[in-house]
CSV table of C-alpha atoms in Angstrom, one decimal:
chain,number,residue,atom,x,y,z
A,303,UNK,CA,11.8,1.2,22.3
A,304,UNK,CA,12.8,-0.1,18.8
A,305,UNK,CA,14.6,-3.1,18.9
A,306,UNK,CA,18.3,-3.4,17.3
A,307,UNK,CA,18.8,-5.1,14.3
A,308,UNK,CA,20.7,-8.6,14.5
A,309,UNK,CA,24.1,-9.1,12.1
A,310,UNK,CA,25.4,-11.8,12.3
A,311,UNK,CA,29.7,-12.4,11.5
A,312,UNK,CA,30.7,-15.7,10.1
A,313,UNK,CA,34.8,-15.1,9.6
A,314,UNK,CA,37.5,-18.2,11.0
A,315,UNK,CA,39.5,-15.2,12.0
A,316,UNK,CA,39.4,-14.7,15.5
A,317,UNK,CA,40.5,-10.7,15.2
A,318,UNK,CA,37.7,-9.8,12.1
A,319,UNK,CA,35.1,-11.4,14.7
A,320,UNK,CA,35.6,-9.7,17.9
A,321,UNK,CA,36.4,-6.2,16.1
A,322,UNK,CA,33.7,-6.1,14.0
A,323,UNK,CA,31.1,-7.3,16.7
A,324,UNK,CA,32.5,-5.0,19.3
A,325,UNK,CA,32.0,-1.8,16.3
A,326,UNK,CA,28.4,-3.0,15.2
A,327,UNK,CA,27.8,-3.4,19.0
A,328,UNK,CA,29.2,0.3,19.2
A,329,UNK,CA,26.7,1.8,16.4
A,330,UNK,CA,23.7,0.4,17.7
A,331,UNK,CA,23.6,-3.1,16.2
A,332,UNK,CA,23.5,-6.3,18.0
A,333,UNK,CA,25.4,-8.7,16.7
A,334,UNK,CA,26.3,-12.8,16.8
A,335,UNK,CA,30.0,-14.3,15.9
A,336,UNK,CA,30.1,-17.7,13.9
A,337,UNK,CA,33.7,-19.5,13.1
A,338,UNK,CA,32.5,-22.1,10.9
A,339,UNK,CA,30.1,-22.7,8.4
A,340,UNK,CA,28.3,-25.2,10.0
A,341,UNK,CA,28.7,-22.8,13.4
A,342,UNK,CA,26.6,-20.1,11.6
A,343,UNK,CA,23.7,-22.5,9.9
A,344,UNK,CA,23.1,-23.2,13.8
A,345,UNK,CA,23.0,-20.2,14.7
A,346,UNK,CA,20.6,-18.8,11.7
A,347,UNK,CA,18.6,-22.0,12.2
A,348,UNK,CA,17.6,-21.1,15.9
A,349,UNK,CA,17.1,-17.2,15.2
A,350,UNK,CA,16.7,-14.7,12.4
A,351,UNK,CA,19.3,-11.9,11.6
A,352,UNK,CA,18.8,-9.5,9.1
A,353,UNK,CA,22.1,-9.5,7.5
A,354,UNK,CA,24.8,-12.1,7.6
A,355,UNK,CA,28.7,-10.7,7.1
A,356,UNK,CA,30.3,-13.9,5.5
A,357,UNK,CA,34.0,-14.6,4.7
A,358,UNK,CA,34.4,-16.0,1.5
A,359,UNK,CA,37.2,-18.2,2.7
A,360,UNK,CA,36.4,-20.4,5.4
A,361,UNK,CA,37.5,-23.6,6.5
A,362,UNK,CA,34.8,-26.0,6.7
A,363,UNK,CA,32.4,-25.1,3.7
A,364,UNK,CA,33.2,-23.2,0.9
A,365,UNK,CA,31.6,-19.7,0.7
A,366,UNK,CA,29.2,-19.9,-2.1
A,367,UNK,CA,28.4,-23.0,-1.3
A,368,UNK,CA,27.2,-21.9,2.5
A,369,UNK,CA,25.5,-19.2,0.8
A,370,UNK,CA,22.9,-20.9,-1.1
A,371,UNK,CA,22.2,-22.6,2.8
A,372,UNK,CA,22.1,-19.5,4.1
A,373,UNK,CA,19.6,-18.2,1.8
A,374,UNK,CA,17.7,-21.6,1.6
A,375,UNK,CA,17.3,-21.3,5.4
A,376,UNK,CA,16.4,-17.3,5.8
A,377,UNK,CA,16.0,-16.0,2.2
A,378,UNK,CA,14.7,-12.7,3.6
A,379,UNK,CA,18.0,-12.1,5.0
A,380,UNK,CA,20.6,-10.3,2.9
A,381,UNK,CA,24.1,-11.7,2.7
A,382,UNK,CA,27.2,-9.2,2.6
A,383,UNK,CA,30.6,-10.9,1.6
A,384,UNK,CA,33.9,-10.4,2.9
A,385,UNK,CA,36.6,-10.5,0.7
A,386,UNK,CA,40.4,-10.3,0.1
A,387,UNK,CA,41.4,-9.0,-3.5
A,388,UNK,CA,42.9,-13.3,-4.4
A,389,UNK,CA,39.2,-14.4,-3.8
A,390,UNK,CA,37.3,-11.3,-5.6
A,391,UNK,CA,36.7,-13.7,-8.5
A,392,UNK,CA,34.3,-15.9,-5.6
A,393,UNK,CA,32.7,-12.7,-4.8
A,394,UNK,CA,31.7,-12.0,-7.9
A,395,UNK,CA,30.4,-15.5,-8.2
A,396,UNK,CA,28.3,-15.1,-4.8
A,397,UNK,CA,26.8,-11.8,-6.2
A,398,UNK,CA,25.4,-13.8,-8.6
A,399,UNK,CA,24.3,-16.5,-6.4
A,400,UNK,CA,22.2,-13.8,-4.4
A,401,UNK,CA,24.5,-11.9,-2.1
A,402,UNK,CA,23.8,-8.5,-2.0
A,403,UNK,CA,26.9,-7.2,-1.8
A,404,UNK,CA,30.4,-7.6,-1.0
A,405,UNK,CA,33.6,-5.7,1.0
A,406,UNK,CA,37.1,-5.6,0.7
A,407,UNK,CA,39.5,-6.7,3.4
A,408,UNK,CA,40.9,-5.1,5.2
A,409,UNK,CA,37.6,-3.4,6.1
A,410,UNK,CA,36.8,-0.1,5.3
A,411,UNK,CA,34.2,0.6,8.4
A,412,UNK,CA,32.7,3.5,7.3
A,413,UNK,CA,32.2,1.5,3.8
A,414,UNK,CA,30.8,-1.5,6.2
A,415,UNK,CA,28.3,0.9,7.8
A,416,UNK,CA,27.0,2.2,4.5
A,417,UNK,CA,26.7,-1.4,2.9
A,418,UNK,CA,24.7,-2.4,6.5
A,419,UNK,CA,22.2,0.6,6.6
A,420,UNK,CA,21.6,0.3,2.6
A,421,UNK,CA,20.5,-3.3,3.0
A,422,UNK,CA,18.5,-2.7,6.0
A,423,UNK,CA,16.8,-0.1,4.5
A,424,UNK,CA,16.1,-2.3,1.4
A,425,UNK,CA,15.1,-4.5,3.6
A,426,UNK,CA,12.5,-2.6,5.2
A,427,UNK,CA,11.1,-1.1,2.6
A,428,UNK,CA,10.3,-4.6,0.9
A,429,UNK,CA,8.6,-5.8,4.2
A,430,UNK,CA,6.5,-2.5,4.1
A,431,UNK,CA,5.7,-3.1,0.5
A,432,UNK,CA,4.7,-6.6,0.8
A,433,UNK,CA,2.3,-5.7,4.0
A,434,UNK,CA,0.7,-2.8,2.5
A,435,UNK,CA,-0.1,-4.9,-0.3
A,436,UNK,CA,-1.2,-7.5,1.9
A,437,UNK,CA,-3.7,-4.7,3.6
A,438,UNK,CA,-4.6,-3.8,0.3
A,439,UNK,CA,-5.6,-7.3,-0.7
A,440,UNK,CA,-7.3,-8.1,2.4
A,441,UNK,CA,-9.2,-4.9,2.2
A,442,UNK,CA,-10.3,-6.1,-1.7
A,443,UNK,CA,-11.4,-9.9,-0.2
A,444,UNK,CA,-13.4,-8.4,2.9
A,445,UNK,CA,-15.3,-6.1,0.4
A,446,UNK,CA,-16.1,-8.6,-1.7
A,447,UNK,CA,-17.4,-10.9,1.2
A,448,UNK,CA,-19.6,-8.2,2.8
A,449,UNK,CA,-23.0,-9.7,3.9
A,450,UNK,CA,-26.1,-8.0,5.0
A,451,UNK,CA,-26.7,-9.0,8.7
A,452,UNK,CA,-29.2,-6.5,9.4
A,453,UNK,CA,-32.5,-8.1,10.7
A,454,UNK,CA,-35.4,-8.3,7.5
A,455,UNK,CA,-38.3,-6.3,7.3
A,456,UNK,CA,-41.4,-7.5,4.7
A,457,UNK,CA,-44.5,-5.3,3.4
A,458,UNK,CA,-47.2,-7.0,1.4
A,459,UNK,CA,-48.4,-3.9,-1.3
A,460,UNK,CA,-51.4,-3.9,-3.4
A,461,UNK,CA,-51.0,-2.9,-7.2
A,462,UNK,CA,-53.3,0.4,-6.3
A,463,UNK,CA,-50.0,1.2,-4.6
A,464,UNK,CA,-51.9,1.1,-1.0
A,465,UNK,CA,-50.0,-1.0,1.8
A,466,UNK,CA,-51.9,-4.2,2.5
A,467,UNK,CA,-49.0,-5.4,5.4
A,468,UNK,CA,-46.4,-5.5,7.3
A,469,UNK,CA,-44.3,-6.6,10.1
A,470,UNK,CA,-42.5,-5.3,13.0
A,471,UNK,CA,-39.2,-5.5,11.6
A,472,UNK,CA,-40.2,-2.7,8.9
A,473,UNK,CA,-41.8,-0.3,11.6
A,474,UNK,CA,-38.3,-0.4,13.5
A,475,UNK,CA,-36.9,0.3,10.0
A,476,UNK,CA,-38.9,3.2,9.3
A,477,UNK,CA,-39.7,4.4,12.3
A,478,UNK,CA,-43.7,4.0,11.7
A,479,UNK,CA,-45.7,2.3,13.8
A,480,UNK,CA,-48.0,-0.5,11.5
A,481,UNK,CA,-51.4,1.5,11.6
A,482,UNK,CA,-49.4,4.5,10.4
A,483,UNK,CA,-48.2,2.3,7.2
A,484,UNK,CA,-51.1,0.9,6.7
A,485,UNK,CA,-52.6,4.4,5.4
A,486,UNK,CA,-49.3,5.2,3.3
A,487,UNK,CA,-48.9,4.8,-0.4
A,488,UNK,CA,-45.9,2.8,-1.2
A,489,UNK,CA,-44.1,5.8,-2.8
A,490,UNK,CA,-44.2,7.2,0.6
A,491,UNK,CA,-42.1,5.3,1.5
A,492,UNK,CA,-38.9,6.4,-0.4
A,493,UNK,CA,-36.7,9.3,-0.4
A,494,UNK,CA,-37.3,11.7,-3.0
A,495,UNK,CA,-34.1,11.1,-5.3
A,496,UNK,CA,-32.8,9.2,-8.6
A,497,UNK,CA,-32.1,6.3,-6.1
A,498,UNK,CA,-35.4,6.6,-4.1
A,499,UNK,CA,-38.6,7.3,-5.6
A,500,UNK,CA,-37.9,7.7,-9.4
A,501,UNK,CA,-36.3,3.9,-9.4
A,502,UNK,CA,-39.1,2.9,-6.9
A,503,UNK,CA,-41.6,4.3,-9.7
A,504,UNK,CA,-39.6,2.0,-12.4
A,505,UNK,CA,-39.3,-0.5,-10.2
A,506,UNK,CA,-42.9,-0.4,-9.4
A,507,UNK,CA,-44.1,-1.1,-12.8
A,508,UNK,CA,-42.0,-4.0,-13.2
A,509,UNK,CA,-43.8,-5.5,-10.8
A,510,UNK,CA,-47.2,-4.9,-12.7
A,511,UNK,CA,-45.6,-6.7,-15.3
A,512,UNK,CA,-45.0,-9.5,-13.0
A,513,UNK,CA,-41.5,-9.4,-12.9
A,514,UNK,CA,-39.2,-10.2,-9.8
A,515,UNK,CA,-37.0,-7.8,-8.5
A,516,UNK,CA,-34.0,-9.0,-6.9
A,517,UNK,CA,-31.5,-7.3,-4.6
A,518,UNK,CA,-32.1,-3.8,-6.1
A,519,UNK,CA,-30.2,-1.4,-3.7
A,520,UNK,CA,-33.1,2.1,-3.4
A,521,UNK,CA,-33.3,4.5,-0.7
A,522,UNK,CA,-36.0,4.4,1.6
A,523,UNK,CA,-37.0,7.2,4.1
A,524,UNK,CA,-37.5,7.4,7.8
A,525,UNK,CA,-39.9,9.2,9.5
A,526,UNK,CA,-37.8,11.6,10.6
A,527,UNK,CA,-37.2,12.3,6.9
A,528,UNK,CA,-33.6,10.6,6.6
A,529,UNK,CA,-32.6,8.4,3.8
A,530,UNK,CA,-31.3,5.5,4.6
A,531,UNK,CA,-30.2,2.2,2.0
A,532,UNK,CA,-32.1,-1.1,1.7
A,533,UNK,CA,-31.6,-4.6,-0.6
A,534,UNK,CA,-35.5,-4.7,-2.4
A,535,UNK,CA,-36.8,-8.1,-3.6
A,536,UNK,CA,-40.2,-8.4,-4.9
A,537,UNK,CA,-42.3,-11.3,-5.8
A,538,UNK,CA,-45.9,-10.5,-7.9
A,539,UNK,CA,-48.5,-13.0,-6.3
A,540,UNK,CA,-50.5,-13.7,-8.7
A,541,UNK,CA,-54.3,-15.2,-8.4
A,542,UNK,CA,-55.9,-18.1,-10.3
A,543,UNK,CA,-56.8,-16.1,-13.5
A,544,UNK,CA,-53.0,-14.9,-13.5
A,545,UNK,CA,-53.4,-11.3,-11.9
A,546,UNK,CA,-51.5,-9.3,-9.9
A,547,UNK,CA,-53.2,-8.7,-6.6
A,548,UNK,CA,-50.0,-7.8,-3.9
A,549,UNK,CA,-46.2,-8.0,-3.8
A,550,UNK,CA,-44.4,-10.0,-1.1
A,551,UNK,CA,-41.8,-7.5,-0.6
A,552,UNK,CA,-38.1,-8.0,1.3
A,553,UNK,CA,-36.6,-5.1,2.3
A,554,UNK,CA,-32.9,-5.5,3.8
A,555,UNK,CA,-31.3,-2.7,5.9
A,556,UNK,CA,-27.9,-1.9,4.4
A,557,UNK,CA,-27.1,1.4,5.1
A,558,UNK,CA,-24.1,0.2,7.1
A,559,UNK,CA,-22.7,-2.3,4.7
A,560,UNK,CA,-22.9,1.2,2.1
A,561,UNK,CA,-21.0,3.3,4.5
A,562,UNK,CA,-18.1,0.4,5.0
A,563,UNK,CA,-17.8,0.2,1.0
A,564,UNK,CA,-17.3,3.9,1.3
A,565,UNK,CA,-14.9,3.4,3.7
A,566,UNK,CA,-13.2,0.9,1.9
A,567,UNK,CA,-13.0,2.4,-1.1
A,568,UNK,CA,-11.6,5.3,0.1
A,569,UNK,CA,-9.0,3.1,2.2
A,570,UNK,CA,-7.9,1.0,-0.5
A,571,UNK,CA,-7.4,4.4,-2.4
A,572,UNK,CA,-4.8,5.4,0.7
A,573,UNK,CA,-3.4,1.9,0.3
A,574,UNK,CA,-2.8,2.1,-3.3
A,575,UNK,CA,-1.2,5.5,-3.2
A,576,UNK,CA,1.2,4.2,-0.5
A,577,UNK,CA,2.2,1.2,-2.6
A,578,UNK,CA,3.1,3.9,-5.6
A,579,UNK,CA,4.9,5.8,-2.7
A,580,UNK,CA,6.6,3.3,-1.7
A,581,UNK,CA,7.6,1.8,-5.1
A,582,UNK,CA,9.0,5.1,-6.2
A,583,UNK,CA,11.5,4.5,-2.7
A,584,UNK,CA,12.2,1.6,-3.3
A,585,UNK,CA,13.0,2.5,-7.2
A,586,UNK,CA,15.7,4.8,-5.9
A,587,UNK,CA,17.0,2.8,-3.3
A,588,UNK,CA,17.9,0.7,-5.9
A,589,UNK,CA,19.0,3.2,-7.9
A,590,UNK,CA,21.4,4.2,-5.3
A,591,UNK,CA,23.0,1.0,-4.8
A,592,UNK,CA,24.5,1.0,-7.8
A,593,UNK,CA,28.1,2.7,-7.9
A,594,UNK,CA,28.9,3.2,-11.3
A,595,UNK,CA,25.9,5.0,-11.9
A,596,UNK,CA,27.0,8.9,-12.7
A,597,UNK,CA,25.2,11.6,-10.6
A,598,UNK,CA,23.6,12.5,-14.1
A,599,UNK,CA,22.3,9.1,-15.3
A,600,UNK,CA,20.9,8.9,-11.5
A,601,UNK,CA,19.2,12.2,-11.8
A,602,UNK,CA,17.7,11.1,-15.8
A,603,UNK,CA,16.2,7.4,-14.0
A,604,UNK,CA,15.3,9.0,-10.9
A,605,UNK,CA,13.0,11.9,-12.3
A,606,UNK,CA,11.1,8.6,-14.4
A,607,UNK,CA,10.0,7.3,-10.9
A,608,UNK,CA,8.2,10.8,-9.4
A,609,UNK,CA,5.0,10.9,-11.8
A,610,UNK,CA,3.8,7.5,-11.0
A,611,UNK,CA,4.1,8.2,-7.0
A,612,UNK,CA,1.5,11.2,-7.3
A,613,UNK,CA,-1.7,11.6,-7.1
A,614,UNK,CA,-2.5,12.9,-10.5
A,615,UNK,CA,0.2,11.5,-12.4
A,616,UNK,CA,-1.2,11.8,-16.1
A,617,UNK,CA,-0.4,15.5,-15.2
A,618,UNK,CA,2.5,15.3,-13.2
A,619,UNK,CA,6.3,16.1,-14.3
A,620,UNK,CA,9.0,17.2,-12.4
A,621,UNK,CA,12.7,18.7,-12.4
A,622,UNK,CA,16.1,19.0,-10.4
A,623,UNK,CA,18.3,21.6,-10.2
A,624,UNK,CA,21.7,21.0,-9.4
A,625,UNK,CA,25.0,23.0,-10.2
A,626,UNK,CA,23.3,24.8,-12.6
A,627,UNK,CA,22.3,21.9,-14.3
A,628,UNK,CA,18.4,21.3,-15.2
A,629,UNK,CA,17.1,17.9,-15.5
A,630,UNK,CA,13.7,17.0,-16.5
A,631,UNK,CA,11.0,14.5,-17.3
A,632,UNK,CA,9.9,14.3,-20.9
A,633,UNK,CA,6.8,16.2,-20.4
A,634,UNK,CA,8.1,18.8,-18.6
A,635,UNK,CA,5.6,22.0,-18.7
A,636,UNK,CA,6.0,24.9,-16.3
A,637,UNK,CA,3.3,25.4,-14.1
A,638,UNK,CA,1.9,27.7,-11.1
A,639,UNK,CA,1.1,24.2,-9.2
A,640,UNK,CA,4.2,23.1,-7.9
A,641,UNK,CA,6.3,21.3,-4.5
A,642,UNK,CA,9.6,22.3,-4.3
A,643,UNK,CA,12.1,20.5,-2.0
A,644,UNK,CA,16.2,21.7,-1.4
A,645,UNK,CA,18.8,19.6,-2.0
A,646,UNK,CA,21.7,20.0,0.3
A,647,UNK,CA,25.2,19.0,0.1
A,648,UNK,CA,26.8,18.6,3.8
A,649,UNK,CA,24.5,20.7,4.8
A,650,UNK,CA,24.5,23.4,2.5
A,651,UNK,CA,21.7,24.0,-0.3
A,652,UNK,CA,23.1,22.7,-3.7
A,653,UNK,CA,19.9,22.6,-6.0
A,654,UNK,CA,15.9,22.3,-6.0
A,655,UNK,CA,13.6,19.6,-6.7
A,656,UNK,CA,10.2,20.3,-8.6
A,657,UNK,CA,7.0,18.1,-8.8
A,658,UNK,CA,4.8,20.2,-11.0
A,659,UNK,CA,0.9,20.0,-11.9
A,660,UNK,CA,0.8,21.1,-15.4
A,661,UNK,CA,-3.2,21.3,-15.5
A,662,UNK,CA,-5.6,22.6,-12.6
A,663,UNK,CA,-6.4,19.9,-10.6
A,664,UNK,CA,-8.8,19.8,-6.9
A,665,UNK,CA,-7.4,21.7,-4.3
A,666,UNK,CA,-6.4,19.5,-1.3
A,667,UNK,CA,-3.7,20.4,1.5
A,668,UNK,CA,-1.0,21.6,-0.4
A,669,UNK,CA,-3.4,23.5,-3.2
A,670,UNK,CA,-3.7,20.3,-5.3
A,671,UNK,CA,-0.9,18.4,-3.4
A,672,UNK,CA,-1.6,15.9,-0.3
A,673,UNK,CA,0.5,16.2,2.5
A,674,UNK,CA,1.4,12.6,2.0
A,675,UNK,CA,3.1,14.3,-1.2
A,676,UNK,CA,5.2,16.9,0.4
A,677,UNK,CA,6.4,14.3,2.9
A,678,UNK,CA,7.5,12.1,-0.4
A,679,UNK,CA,9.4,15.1,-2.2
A,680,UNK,CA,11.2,15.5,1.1
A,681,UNK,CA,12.6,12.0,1.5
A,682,UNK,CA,13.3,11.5,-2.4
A,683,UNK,CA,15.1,15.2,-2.1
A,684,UNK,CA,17.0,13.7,1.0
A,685,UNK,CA,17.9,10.5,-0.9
A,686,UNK,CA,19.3,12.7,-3.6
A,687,UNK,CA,21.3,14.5,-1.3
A,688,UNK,CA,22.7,11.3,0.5
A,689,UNK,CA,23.7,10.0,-3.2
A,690,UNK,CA,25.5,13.3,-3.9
A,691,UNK,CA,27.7,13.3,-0.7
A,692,UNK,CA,28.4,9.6,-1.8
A,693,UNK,CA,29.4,10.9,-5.0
């Protein structure tokens, strides 16, 4: 069960207090009452709430002022002030100061409620943001600190290419027991590919030149005929006179440590397309919060956010539709690849919005879309519609 978000009410007014605390209760919110300045730093001192509804005027400590504590003490939390039309002037001042909004009294509730789920959902957007980049940077440091931990196998070869030893180690590895590699060739060894036995050949004559090798990924072969990926590092022994006359040869398993990379390449792909996903929200979240924007200055700025949040977005424009008006990105091209999302207004359809693929790209769930993508147009056409009904 999810829990309820905490609001706290810091107002010397005795009335404001218990009604608003017994309608946040109402809606779903749980909710602390503070009289005081000083009564409310306790409280956020000993527990977090995610938004704090402040009265400019108090009696004890004057509102910006217990502000900048507030924020010093949870600055993750936002602060909404409450306001009478004389003290406006202070709220504009505490705007600046880093409240994140402010409310007339006497209190409009169904304005309160807007103001609340707005900075929640800012809220939780940022704290999504910030751990998906945190996965994404995490993800980045453990592939960078990958280490081979597989156990080492070691063949000594001749420069006739024949296989003058080896250890156990490199039997488990390719599935051989030792007299069997003792009658191999060392290209027999290695997987017939341009990462097998064509580099093995190259490789091969650099050691005749008596050079080392070091850490050269290749692909070996098992005996059941599978490739699998090893770490090679070769050292020519050379004789008195300066010949070649075998290798001391490492061979490292690290077939695993190539599938994780794999892995984590494509995960920190997922990662990274979330983070544009969730930028683009975020974008218009923002976007949203600002009242004297006109429905279509919102629609120009919010059609610059949608390229960047696909997948292909070099190709990518897009294009609303609303009361027979047509907006559209700068590069604008119609298309056959397209998502198309309705915009409704109380309910009822009152335009389209287009994400178009102006060049052919791989087909994926959607033709070229993700699903991921068709979830995104959805809550960005949903957005628009909660702006509209605003409007």
């Amino acid at each position: 069960m999810k829990a309820k978000e905490k609001i706290i009410i810091i107002d010397d007014d005795d009335d404001v207090c218990d009604s608003l605390s017994l309608f946040l209760n109402k809606v779903g919110y749980k909710t602390e009452t503070a009289q005081t300045g000083q009564e409310g730093i306790n409280k956020i001192t000993k527990e977090f709430y995610i938004v704090a509804l402040l009265d400019i005027k108090l009696p004890d400590i004057e509102g910006t002022e217990l502000l900048k504590r507030l924020k010093e003490k949870h600055p993750k939390m936002d602060v909404i002030i409450m306001t009478g039309n004389a003290s406006l002037n202070s709220a504009v001042q505490a705007l600046n100061n880093g409240a994140s909004g402010y409310i007339l009294k006497p209190i409009n509730l169904e304005n309160l409620l807007t103001n609340l789920k707005n900075s929640i959902e800012k809220q939780h957007l940022i704290a999504e943001k910030q751990q998906t980049e945190q996965k994404l940077k995490d993800s980045e440091e453990k592939y960078r600190e990958l280490y081979e931990n597989a156990p080492n196998a070691y063949f000594s070869v001749n420069p006739d290419k024949s296989i003058k030893g080896c250890n156990q180690p490199a039997c488990e590895l390719l599935g051989y027991n030792k007299k069997e590699i003792l009658t191999m060739k060392v290209f027999d060894l290695y997987y017939n590919s341009s990462e097998g036995l064509q580099k093995a050949k190259r490789l091969f004559k650099q050691f005749l030149e008596g050079k080392n090798i070091q850490d050269v990924e290749i692909q070996m072969k098992h005996k059941n005929g599978n490739p699998f990926w090893v770490s090679l590092t070769v050292k020519p022994i050379k004789n008195q006179k300066g010949e070649i006359v075998e290798s001391r040869s490492m061979v490292i398993n690290i077939t695993e440590r190539k599938e994780t990379e794999e892995a984590l390449k494509n995960s920190e792909h997922n990662l990274r397309e979330r983070v544009k996903e969730l930028t683009c929200l975020y974008s218009i979240s923002r976007l949203i919060e600002d009242d004297e924007i006109s429905i279509e200055q919102f629609f120009t700025k919010l059609l610059t956010f949608i390229p960047p949040a696909w997948q292909f977005p070099e190709v990518t424009c897009a294009r609303i539709t609303y009361e027979g008006k047509i907006f559209k990105t700068e590069n604008f091209q119609e298309a056959q690849w397209k998502q198309i999302a309705e915009i409704k207004e109380n309910g009822k359809k009152a335009g389209i919005l287009e994400v178009i693929y102006f060049e052919k790209m791989p087909e994926f769930d959607e033709g070229p879309f993700f699903k991921e993508e068709r979830d995104l147009i959805n809550v960005i056409a949903k957005q628009i519609s909660f702006f509209i009904e605003r409007k």
